[in-house]
Amino acid sequence: MTAVQHIPAQPTEFSFGPGTTALVVIDMQRDFLLPGGFGESLGNDVAQLRKVIEPLAHLMAAARAAGLPVIHTREGHLPDLSDCPPAKLLRGSPSQRIGDPGKYGRLLVRGEYGHGIIDELTPLPGEVVIDKPGKGAFYATELAQVLAQKSIASLLVTGVTTEVCVHTTVREANDRGYECLVVSDCVGSYFAEFQRVGLEMIAAQGGIFGWVTDSPAVIDALAAAPPITRAPAHTPV
């Protein structure tokens, strides 16, 4: 059985078994983080999200060194947009919509350059990449099966944006029985107030959706962890 490790966090210490924990990296895609992508078409300052890149790169390196699975997600749609309902396609007043031609190809369309993960955080060979049509990483994807196959019970959650895809994924994971630690400097929002409140909401009411801490605390705990021994498969609710 994997030894339990502890990380200082809010609202309380986060306890996890390294052998039953995965790092989830949500939607660190060119369309969200580069000028001229979908995020900027919504009127957002992509520089706010780019603050996440450096600390997340360090955390990914620490997770890989510790033997944790690193699982990446990409939000995007089939070229015919058949998996993009009008409620999503027509939402808001962006200068460009999903599927429109953009600087990096059609916006949020699978296979386009903009749909890909930024170069600084490129997945390594063998790392799982989940393509998702929605905001949550569990909806219409194979993520639950991947986590069960890897005996995962706890998630270190990172990526963008804090109040949308990160929040939705953490709520979905919580409902399925996973313990989630959101890494505060490795998640980002286009809006400073949303970042602050989004993190507070996760840890509120005794950790109603999960825990929150920063990447140095996680990296220290991973470095101190003994070699990983995989546990029997976790069965989500």
Coordinates of N, CA and C in Angstrom, one line a residue:
M1 N 0.9 -1.2 0.0 CA 0.0 0.0 0.0 C 0.9 1.2 0.0
T2 N 0.5 2.3 -0.7 CA 1.3 3.5 -0.8 C 1.3 4.3 0.5
A3 N 2.4 4.7 0.9 CA 2.5 5.6 2.1 C 1.7 6.9 1.9
V4 N 1.0 7.3 2.9 CA 0.2 8.5 2.8 C 1.1 9.7 3.0
Q5 N 1.0 10.7 2.1 CA 1.8 12.0 2.2 C 0.8 13.1 2.6
H6 N 1.4 14.2 3.1 CA 0.5 15.3 3.5 C 1.1 16.6 3.0
I7 N 0.1 17.5 2.5 CA 0.5 18.8 1.9 C -0.3 19.9 2.7
P8 N 0.4 20.9 3.2 CA -0.3 22.0 3.8 C -1.2 22.6 2.7
A9 N -2.5 22.9 3.1 CA -3.5 23.3 2.1 C -4.6 24.0 2.9
Q10 N -5.5 24.6 2.1 CA -6.7 25.2 2.6 C -7.9 24.3 2.2
P11 N -8.9 24.0 3.1 CA -9.0 24.5 4.4 C -8.2 23.7 5.5
T12 N -7.8 22.5 5.1 CA -7.0 21.6 6.0 C -5.9 20.9 5.2
E13 N -5.1 20.2 5.9 CA -4.0 19.5 5.3 C -4.6 18.5 4.3
F14 N -4.0 18.3 3.1 CA -4.4 17.4 2.1 C -3.6 16.1 2.2
S15 N -4.2 15.0 2.4 CA -3.6 13.7 2.5 C -3.8 12.9 1.2
F16 N -2.7 12.3 0.7 CA -2.8 11.6 -0.6 C -1.8 10.5 -0.6
G17 N -2.1 9.5 -1.4 CA -1.1 8.4 -1.7 C -0.5 8.6 -3.1
P18 N 0.8 8.9 -3.2 CA 1.4 9.1 -4.5 C 1.0 8.1 -5.5
G19 N 0.9 6.8 -5.1 CA 0.6 5.8 -6.1 C -0.8 5.7 -6.6
T20 N -1.7 6.6 -5.9 CA -3.1 6.6 -6.4 C -3.5 8.1 -6.8
T21 N -2.5 8.8 -7.2 CA -2.7 10.2 -7.5 C -2.2 10.5 -8.9
A22 N -3.0 11.4 -9.6 CA -2.6 11.8 -11.0 C -2.6 13.4 -11.0
L23 N -1.8 13.9 -11.9 CA -1.8 15.3 -12.2 C -2.6 15.5 -13.4
V24 N -3.7 16.4 -13.3 CA -4.5 16.7 -14.5 C -4.2 18.1 -14.9
V25 N -3.9 18.2 -16.2 CA -3.6 19.5 -16.8 C -4.7 19.9 -17.8
I26 N -5.5 20.9 -17.4 CA -6.7 21.2 -18.2 C -6.5 22.3 -19.2
D27 N -6.6 22.0 -20.5 CA -6.8 22.9 -21.6 C -5.7 24.0 -21.7
M28 N -4.5 23.6 -21.6 CA -3.4 24.6 -21.8 C -3.1 24.6 -23.3
Q29 N -4.1 25.2 -24.0 CA -4.0 25.1 -25.5 C -3.7 26.5 -26.1
R30 N -3.2 26.5 -27.3 CA -2.8 27.7 -28.0 C -4.0 28.6 -28.1
D31 N -5.2 28.1 -28.4 CA -6.4 28.9 -28.6 C -6.7 29.7 -27.4
F32 N -6.4 29.2 -26.2 CA -6.7 29.9 -25.0 C -5.5 30.8 -24.5
L33 N -4.3 30.5 -24.8 CA -3.1 31.1 -24.2 C -2.3 32.0 -25.2
L34 N -2.5 31.9 -26.5 CA -1.8 32.7 -27.4 C -2.6 33.9 -28.0
P35 N -1.9 35.0 -28.3 CA -2.6 36.1 -28.9 C -3.2 35.7 -30.3
G36 N -4.4 36.1 -30.5 CA -5.1 35.7 -31.8 C -5.9 34.5 -31.7
G37 N -5.9 33.8 -30.5 CA -6.7 32.6 -30.4 C -8.1 32.9 -29.9
F38 N -8.8 31.8 -29.6 CA -10.2 31.9 -29.2 C -10.4 32.8 -27.9
G39 N -9.5 32.6 -27.0 CA -9.6 33.4 -25.7 C -9.5 34.9 -26.0
E40 N -8.6 35.3 -26.9 CA -8.5 36.7 -27.2 C -9.8 37.2 -28.0
S41 N -10.4 36.3 -28.8 CA -11.6 36.7 -29.6 C -12.7 37.0 -28.6
L42 N -12.7 36.5 -27.4 CA -13.7 36.9 -26.4 C -13.4 38.2 -25.7
G43 N -12.3 38.8 -26.1 CA -12.0 40.1 -25.5 C -11.1 40.0 -24.3
N44 N -10.4 38.8 -24.1 CA -9.6 38.6 -22.9 C -8.2 38.9 -23.1
D45 N -7.5 39.2 -22.0 CA -6.0 39.4 -22.0 C -5.3 38.1 -21.7
V46 N -4.8 37.5 -22.7 CA -4.2 36.1 -22.6 C -2.9 36.2 -21.7
A47 N -2.4 37.3 -21.4 CA -1.2 37.4 -20.5 C -1.6 36.9 -19.1
Q48 N -2.8 37.1 -18.8 CA -3.3 36.6 -17.4 C -3.1 35.1 -17.3
L49 N -3.4 34.4 -18.4 CA -3.3 32.9 -18.3 C -1.8 32.5 -18.4
R50 N -1.0 33.2 -19.1 CA 0.4 32.8 -19.4 C 1.2 32.8 -18.1
K51 N 0.7 33.5 -17.0 CA 1.4 33.4 -15.7 C 1.5 32.0 -15.2
V52 N 0.6 31.1 -15.6 CA 0.5 29.8 -15.1 C 1.6 28.9 -15.7
I53 N 2.1 29.2 -16.9 CA 3.0 28.3 -17.6 C 4.2 27.9 -16.8
E54 N 5.0 28.8 -16.3 CA 6.2 28.5 -15.6 C 6.1 27.6 -14.4
P55 N 5.2 28.0 -13.4 CA 5.0 27.1 -12.3 C 4.4 25.8 -12.7
L56 N 3.6 25.7 -13.7 CA 3.0 24.4 -14.1 C 4.1 23.6 -14.7
A57 N 5.0 24.1 -15.5 CA 6.1 23.3 -16.1 C 6.9 22.7 -15.0
H58 N 7.2 23.5 -13.9 CA 8.0 22.9 -12.8 C 7.2 21.8 -12.1
L59 N 5.9 22.0 -11.9 CA 5.1 21.0 -11.2 C 5.0 19.7 -12.1
M60 N 4.8 19.9 -13.4 CA 4.8 18.7 -14.3 C 6.1 17.9 -14.2
A61 N 7.2 18.6 -14.1 CA 8.5 17.9 -14.0 C 8.6 17.2 -12.7
A62 N 8.1 17.7 -11.6 CA 8.1 17.1 -10.3 C 7.2 15.9 -10.3
A63 N 6.0 16.0 -10.9 CA 5.1 14.9 -11.0 C 5.7 13.7 -11.8
R64 N 6.3 14.0 -12.9 CA 6.9 13.0 -13.7 C 8.1 12.3 -13.0
A65 N 8.9 13.1 -12.3 CA 10.0 12.5 -11.6 C 9.5 11.6 -10.4
A66 N 8.4 11.9 -9.9 CA 7.8 11.1 -8.8 C 7.0 9.9 -9.3
G67 N 6.8 9.8 -10.6 CA 6.1 8.7 -11.2 C 4.6 8.8 -11.2
L68 N 4.1 10.1 -11.0 CA 2.6 10.3 -11.1 C 2.2 10.3 -12.6
P69 N 1.1 9.8 -12.9 CA 0.5 10.0 -14.3 C 0.2 11.4 -14.5
V70 N 0.6 11.9 -15.7 CA 0.2 13.3 -16.1 C -0.8 13.2 -17.2
I71 N -2.0 13.7 -17.0 CA -3.1 13.6 -17.9 C -3.5 15.0 -18.4
H72 N -3.5 15.2 -19.7 CA -3.8 16.4 -20.3 C -5.2 16.4 -20.9
T73 N -5.9 17.6 -20.9 CA -7.1 17.7 -21.6 C -7.1 18.8 -22.7
R74 N -7.9 18.7 -23.7 CA -8.0 19.7 -24.7 C -9.5 19.9 -25.0
E75 N -10.0 21.1 -24.9 CA -11.4 21.4 -25.3 C -11.4 21.7 -26.8
G76 N -12.4 21.0 -27.4 CA -12.5 21.3 -28.9 C -13.6 20.4 -29.5
H77 N -13.8 20.6 -30.7 CA -15.0 20.0 -31.4 C -14.6 19.4 -32.7
L78 N -15.5 18.4 -33.2 CA -15.3 17.8 -34.5 C -15.4 18.9 -35.6
P79 N -14.8 18.6 -36.7 CA -14.8 19.7 -37.8 C -16.2 20.1 -38.2
D80 N -17.2 19.2 -38.1 CA -18.5 19.5 -38.5 C -19.3 20.2 -37.4
L81 N -18.7 20.3 -36.2 CA -19.3 20.9 -35.0 C -20.6 20.2 -34.5
S82 N -20.7 18.9 -34.9 CA -21.9 18.1 -34.5 C -21.9 17.9 -33.0
D83 N -20.8 18.0 -32.3 CA -20.7 17.8 -30.9 C -20.7 19.2 -30.1
C84 N -21.0 20.3 -30.8 CA -21.1 21.6 -30.2 C -22.5 22.1 -30.3
P85 N -23.3 22.0 -29.2 CA -24.7 22.4 -29.2 C -24.8 23.9 -29.4
P86 N -26.0 24.4 -29.9 CA -26.2 25.8 -30.1 C -26.0 26.6 -28.8
A87 N -26.4 26.0 -27.6 CA -26.2 26.6 -26.3 C -24.8 27.0 -26.0
K88 N -23.8 26.3 -26.6 CA -22.4 26.7 -26.5 C -22.0 27.5 -27.7
L89 N -22.3 27.1 -28.9 CA -21.8 27.7 -30.1 C -22.2 29.2 -30.2
L90 N -23.4 29.5 -29.7 CA -24.0 30.9 -29.9 C -23.9 31.7 -28.6
R91 N -23.2 31.2 -27.6 CA -23.1 31.9 -26.3 C -22.2 33.1 -26.4
G92 N -22.7 34.2 -25.8 CA -21.9 35.4 -25.7 C -21.8 36.2 -27.0
S93 N -20.9 37.2 -27.0 CA -20.7 38.0 -28.2 C -19.2 38.2 -28.6
P94 N -18.6 37.0 -28.9 CA -17.2 37.1 -29.3 C -17.1 37.7 -30.7
S95 N -15.9 38.2 -31.0 CA -15.6 38.6 -32.3 C -15.5 37.5 -33.3
Q96 N -15.2 36.3 -32.8 CA -15.2 35.1 -33.6 C -15.8 33.9 -32.8
R97 N -16.4 33.0 -33.5 CA -17.1 31.9 -32.7 C -16.3 30.6 -33.0
I98 N -16.7 29.6 -32.2 CA -16.1 28.3 -32.4 C -16.3 27.8 -33.9
G99 N -15.3 27.4 -34.5 CA -15.3 26.9 -35.9 C -15.0 28.0 -36.9
D100 N -14.9 29.2 -36.5 CA -14.5 30.3 -37.4 C -13.0 30.2 -37.7
P101 N -12.6 30.7 -38.9 CA -11.2 30.8 -39.2 C -10.5 31.7 -38.2
G102 N -9.3 31.3 -37.7 CA -8.6 32.1 -36.7 C -7.1 32.1 -37.1
K103 N -6.3 32.8 -36.3 CA -4.9 32.9 -36.5 C -4.2 31.5 -36.6
Y104 N -4.7 30.6 -35.8 CA -4.1 29.3 -35.7 C -5.0 28.2 -36.3
G105 N -5.8 28.5 -37.2 CA -6.8 27.5 -37.8 C -8.2 27.8 -37.3
R106 N -9.1 26.9 -37.6 CA -10.5 27.1 -37.1 C -10.5 27.0 -35.6
L107 N -11.2 27.9 -34.9 CA -11.2 28.0 -33.5 C -11.8 26.8 -32.8
L108 N -11.0 26.3 -31.9 CA -11.5 25.1 -31.0 C -12.0 24.0 -31.8
V109 N -11.3 23.7 -32.9 CA -11.6 22.5 -33.8 C -10.5 21.5 -33.7
R110 N -10.8 20.3 -33.4 CA -9.8 19.3 -33.2 C -8.9 19.1 -34.5
G111 N -7.6 19.0 -34.3 CA -6.7 18.8 -35.4 C -6.1 20.1 -35.9
E112 N -6.7 21.3 -35.5 CA -6.1 22.5 -35.9 C -5.0 22.9 -35.0
Y113 N -4.1 23.7 -35.4 CA -2.9 24.1 -34.7 C -3.3 24.8 -33.3
G114 N -4.3 25.6 -33.3 CA -4.7 26.3 -32.1 C -5.3 25.3 -31.1
H115 N -5.8 24.2 -31.5 CA -6.4 23.2 -30.6 C -5.3 22.5 -29.8
G116 N -4.1 22.6 -30.2 CA -3.0 21.8 -29.6 C -2.5 22.5 -28.3
I117 N -1.8 21.7 -27.5 CA -1.3 22.2 -26.2 C 0.0 23.1 -26.5
I118 N 0.2 24.1 -25.8 CA 1.3 25.0 -26.0 C 2.6 24.3 -25.9
D119 N 3.6 24.8 -26.6 CA 4.9 24.1 -26.8 C 5.6 23.9 -25.4
E120 N 5.4 24.9 -24.5 CA 6.1 24.8 -23.2 C 5.7 23.6 -22.4
L121 N 4.4 23.1 -22.6 CA 3.9 22.1 -21.8 C 3.5 20.8 -22.6
T122 N 4.2 20.6 -23.7 CA 3.9 19.5 -24.6 C 3.9 18.2 -23.8
P123 N 2.8 17.4 -24.0 CA 2.8 16.0 -23.4 C 3.9 15.2 -23.9
L124 N 4.4 14.3 -22.9 CA 5.5 13.4 -23.3 C 4.8 12.2 -24.0
P125 N 5.6 11.4 -24.8 CA 5.1 10.2 -25.4 C 4.5 9.3 -24.3
G126 N 3.4 8.8 -24.5 CA 2.7 7.9 -23.5 C 1.8 8.5 -22.5
E127 N 1.9 9.9 -22.4 CA 1.0 10.6 -21.5 C -0.4 10.7 -22.2
V128 N -1.4 10.5 -21.4 CA -2.8 10.5 -21.9 C -3.2 11.9 -22.2
V129 N -3.9 12.1 -23.4 CA -4.5 13.4 -23.8 C -6.0 13.1 -24.0
I130 N -6.8 13.8 -23.3 CA -8.2 13.6 -23.3 C -8.8 14.7 -24.2
D131 N -9.5 14.4 -25.2 CA -10.2 15.4 -26.0 C -11.7 15.5 -25.5
K132 N -12.1 16.7 -25.1 CA -13.4 16.9 -24.5 C -14.2 17.9 -25.2
P133 N -15.5 17.7 -25.4 CA -16.3 18.7 -26.1 C -17.0 19.7 -25.2
G134 N -16.9 19.4 -23.9 CA -17.5 20.3 -22.9 C -16.5 21.0 -22.0
K135 N -17.0 21.6 -21.0 CA -16.1 22.3 -20.1 C -15.5 21.4 -19.0
G136 N -16.3 20.4 -18.6 CA -15.8 19.4 -17.7 C -15.1 18.3 -18.4
A137 N -14.0 17.8 -17.7 CA -13.2 16.7 -18.3 C -13.8 15.4 -18.3
F138 N -14.9 15.2 -17.6 CA -15.5 13.9 -17.5 C -16.7 13.7 -18.6
Y139 N -17.3 14.8 -18.9 CA -18.4 14.8 -19.9 C -18.0 14.3 -21.2
A140 N -18.6 13.2 -21.7 CA -18.4 12.6 -23.0 C -17.0 12.3 -23.3
T141 N -16.2 11.8 -22.3 CA -14.8 11.5 -22.5 C -14.6 10.1 -21.8
E142 N -13.3 9.7 -22.0 CA -12.9 8.4 -21.4 C -12.2 8.6 -20.1
L143 N -12.2 9.8 -19.5 CA -11.4 10.1 -18.3 C -11.7 9.2 -17.2
A144 N -12.9 8.9 -16.8 CA -13.2 8.0 -15.7 C -12.6 6.7 -15.9
Q145 N -12.7 6.1 -17.1 CA -12.1 4.8 -17.3 C -10.6 4.9 -17.2
V146 N -9.9 5.9 -17.7 CA -8.5 6.1 -17.6 C -8.1 6.1 -16.1
L147 N -8.8 6.9 -15.3 CA -8.4 7.0 -13.9 C -8.6 5.6 -13.2
A148 N -9.7 4.9 -13.5 CA -9.9 3.6 -12.9 C -8.8 2.6 -13.3
Q149 N -8.4 2.7 -14.5 CA -7.3 1.7 -15.0 C -6.0 2.0 -14.3
K150 N -5.8 3.3 -14.0 CA -4.5 3.7 -13.3 C -4.6 3.7 -11.8
S151 N -5.8 3.2 -11.3 CA -5.9 3.1 -9.8 C -5.9 4.5 -9.1
I152 N -6.5 5.5 -9.7 CA -6.4 6.8 -9.2 C -7.6 7.1 -8.3
A153 N -7.2 7.7 -7.1 CA -8.2 8.2 -6.2 C -8.2 9.7 -5.9
S154 N -7.0 10.3 -6.1 CA -6.8 11.7 -5.9 C -6.3 12.4 -7.1
L155 N -6.7 13.7 -7.3 CA -6.3 14.4 -8.4 C -5.6 15.7 -8.0
L156 N -4.5 16.0 -8.6 CA -3.9 17.4 -8.5 C -4.3 18.1 -9.8
V157 N -5.1 19.1 -9.6 CA -5.8 19.8 -10.7 C -5.2 21.1 -11.0
T158 N -4.8 21.3 -12.3 CA -4.2 22.5 -12.8 C -4.8 22.9 -14.2
G159 N -4.5 24.0 -14.7 CA -4.9 24.4 -16.0 C -5.8 25.6 -16.0
V160 N -6.6 25.8 -17.1 CA -7.4 27.0 -17.3 C -8.8 26.6 -17.9
T161 N -9.7 27.5 -17.6 CA -9.7 28.6 -16.7 C -10.3 28.2 -15.4
T162 N -9.8 28.9 -14.3 CA -10.2 28.5 -12.9 C -11.7 28.4 -12.7
E163 N -12.4 29.4 -13.2 CA -13.8 29.5 -12.9 C -14.7 28.7 -13.9
V164 N -14.1 28.2 -15.0 CA -14.9 27.4 -15.9 C -14.5 26.0 -16.0
C165 N -13.5 25.6 -16.8 CA -13.2 24.2 -17.0 C -12.6 23.6 -15.8
V166 N -11.8 24.3 -15.0 CA -11.2 23.8 -13.8 C -12.3 23.5 -12.8
H167 N -13.1 24.5 -12.5 CA -14.2 24.4 -11.6 C -15.2 23.2 -12.0
T168 N -15.5 23.2 -13.2 CA -16.5 22.1 -13.7 C -15.9 20.8 -13.5
T169 N -14.6 20.6 -13.8 CA -14.0 19.3 -13.6 C -13.8 18.9 -12.2
V170 N -13.5 19.8 -11.3 CA -13.4 19.5 -9.9 C -14.8 19.1 -9.3
R171 N -15.8 19.8 -9.7 CA -17.2 19.4 -9.3 C -17.5 18.0 -9.8
E172 N -17.3 17.8 -11.1 CA -17.5 16.4 -11.6 C -16.8 15.4 -10.8
A173 N -15.5 15.6 -10.6 CA -14.6 14.7 -9.9 C -15.1 14.4 -8.5
N174 N -15.5 15.5 -7.8 CA -16.0 15.4 -6.4 C -17.3 14.5 -6.4
D175 N -18.2 14.7 -7.3 CA -19.4 13.8 -7.4 C -19.0 12.4 -7.7
R176 N -17.9 12.1 -8.3 CA -17.5 10.7 -8.6 C -16.6 10.1 -7.5
G177 N -16.4 10.9 -6.4 CA -15.6 10.3 -5.3 C -14.1 10.6 -5.3
Y178 N -13.6 11.4 -6.2 CA -12.2 11.7 -6.2 C -11.9 12.9 -5.3
E179 N -10.8 12.8 -4.6 CA -10.3 13.9 -3.8 C -9.4 14.8 -4.6
C180 N -9.7 16.1 -4.6 CA -9.1 17.1 -5.6 C -8.3 18.1 -4.8
L181 N -7.1 18.3 -5.2 CA -6.3 19.4 -4.7 C -6.0 20.4 -5.9
V182 N -6.5 21.6 -5.8 CA -6.3 22.6 -6.9 C -5.1 23.4 -6.6
V183 N -4.2 23.4 -7.5 CA -2.9 24.1 -7.3 C -3.0 25.5 -7.8
S184 N -3.0 26.5 -6.8 CA -3.4 27.8 -7.0 C -2.6 28.6 -8.1
D185 N -1.3 28.4 -8.1 CA -0.5 29.2 -9.1 C -0.4 28.4 -10.4
C186 N -1.0 27.3 -10.5 CA -1.0 26.5 -11.7 C -2.4 26.4 -12.4
V187 N -3.3 27.3 -11.9 CA -4.6 27.5 -12.5 C -4.7 29.0 -12.8
G188 N -5.4 29.3 -13.8 CA -5.5 30.8 -14.2 C -6.8 31.2 -14.8
S189 N -7.1 32.4 -14.6 CA -8.3 33.1 -15.1 C -7.9 34.3 -15.9
Y190 N -8.8 34.7 -16.8 CA -8.6 36.0 -17.5 C -8.9 37.2 -16.5
F191 N -9.6 36.9 -15.4 CA -10.1 37.9 -14.5 C -9.6 37.6 -13.1
A192 N -8.9 38.6 -12.5 CA -8.3 38.5 -11.2 C -9.3 38.1 -10.1
E193 N -10.5 38.8 -10.2 CA -11.5 38.5 -9.2 C -12.1 37.1 -9.3
F194 N -12.3 36.6 -10.5 CA -12.7 35.3 -10.7 C -11.7 34.2 -10.2
Q195 N -10.4 34.5 -10.4 CA -9.4 33.7 -9.8 C -9.5 33.6 -8.3
R196 N -9.6 34.7 -7.7 CA -9.6 34.7 -6.2 C -10.9 34.0 -5.7
V197 N -12.0 34.4 -6.2 CA -13.3 33.8 -5.7 C -13.4 32.4 -6.1
G198 N -12.9 32.0 -7.3 CA -13.0 30.6 -7.7 C -12.2 29.7 -6.8
L199 N -11.1 30.1 -6.3 CA -10.3 29.3 -5.4 C -10.9 29.3 -4.0
E200 N -11.5 30.4 -3.6 CA -12.1 30.4 -2.3 C -13.4 29.5 -2.3
M201 N -14.1 29.4 -3.4 CA -15.3 28.6 -3.4 C -14.9 27.1 -3.3
I202 N -13.8 26.7 -3.8 CA -13.4 25.3 -3.7 C -13.1 24.9 -2.3
A203 N -12.4 25.7 -1.6 CA -12.0 25.4 -0.2 C -13.0 25.8 0.9
A204 N -14.1 26.5 0.5 CA -15.1 27.0 1.4 C -15.9 25.9 2.1
Q205 N -16.5 26.2 3.2 CA -17.3 25.2 3.9 C -16.6 23.9 4.2
G206 N -15.4 24.0 4.7 CA -14.6 22.8 5.0 C -14.1 22.1 3.8
G207 N -14.0 22.7 2.7 CA -13.5 22.0 1.5 C -14.6 21.3 0.8
I208 N -15.7 22.1 0.4 CA -16.9 21.5 -0.2 C -16.6 20.8 -1.5
F209 N -15.6 21.3 -2.3 CA -15.3 20.6 -3.5 C -13.9 20.0 -3.5
G210 N -13.0 20.6 -2.6 CA -11.7 20.1 -2.6 C -10.8 21.0 -1.7
W211 N -9.5 20.9 -2.0 CA -8.5 21.7 -1.3 C -7.7 22.6 -2.2
V212 N -7.0 23.6 -1.7 CA -6.2 24.5 -2.5 C -4.9 24.7 -1.8
T213 N -3.8 24.7 -2.6 CA -2.5 25.0 -2.1 C -1.7 25.5 -3.3
D214 N -0.4 25.9 -3.1 CA 0.4 26.3 -4.2 C 1.4 25.2 -4.6
S215 N 2.1 25.5 -5.8 CA 2.9 24.4 -6.3 C 4.2 24.1 -5.5
P216 N 4.8 25.1 -4.8 CA 6.0 24.7 -4.0 C 5.6 23.7 -2.9
A217 N 4.4 23.8 -2.3 CA 4.0 22.8 -1.3 C 3.8 21.4 -1.9
V218 N 3.3 21.4 -3.1 CA 3.1 20.1 -3.8 C 4.4 19.5 -4.2
I219 N 5.3 20.3 -4.8 CA 6.6 19.8 -5.2 C 7.4 19.3 -4.0
D220 N 7.4 20.0 -2.9 CA 8.1 19.5 -1.7 C 7.6 18.1 -1.3
A221 N 6.2 18.0 -1.3 CA 5.6 16.7 -0.9 C 6.0 15.6 -1.8
L222 N 6.0 15.9 -3.1 CA 6.4 14.8 -4.1 C 7.8 14.4 -4.0
A223 N 8.7 15.4 -3.7 CA 10.1 15.1 -3.6 C 10.4 14.2 -2.4
A224 N 9.5 14.4 -1.3 CA 9.7 13.6 -0.1 C 9.1 12.3 -0.1
A225 N 8.3 12.0 -1.1 CA 7.5 10.7 -1.2 C 8.4 9.6 -1.5
P226 N 8.1 8.4 -0.9 CA 8.9 7.2 -1.2 C 8.5 6.7 -2.6
P227 N 9.3 5.7 -3.1 CA 8.9 5.2 -4.4 C 7.5 4.7 -4.5
I228 N 6.8 4.9 -5.6 CA 5.4 4.6 -5.8 C 5.2 3.1 -5.9
T229 N 4.2 2.6 -5.1 CA 3.6 1.3 -5.3 C 2.2 1.4 -5.6
R230 N 1.8 0.9 -6.8 CA 0.4 1.0 -7.3 C -0.6 0.2 -6.4
A231 N -1.7 0.8 -6.1 CA -2.8 0.2 -5.4 C -3.8 -0.4 -6.3
P232 N -4.7 -1.3 -5.8 CA -5.8 -1.8 -6.6 C -6.6 -0.7 -7.2
A233 N -7.3 -1.0 -8.3 CA -8.0 0.0 -9.1 C -9.1 0.7 -8.2
H234 N -9.2 2.0 -8.3 CA -10.2 2.7 -7.7 C -11.5 2.7 -8.5
T235 N -12.6 2.4 -7.9 CA -13.9 2.4 -8.6 C -14.7 3.6 -8.3
P236 N -14.8 4.6 -9.2 CA -15.6 5.8 -8.9 C -17.0 5.5 -8.8
V237 N -17.7 6.4 -8.1 CA -19.2 6.2 -7.9 C -19.9 6.5 -9.2

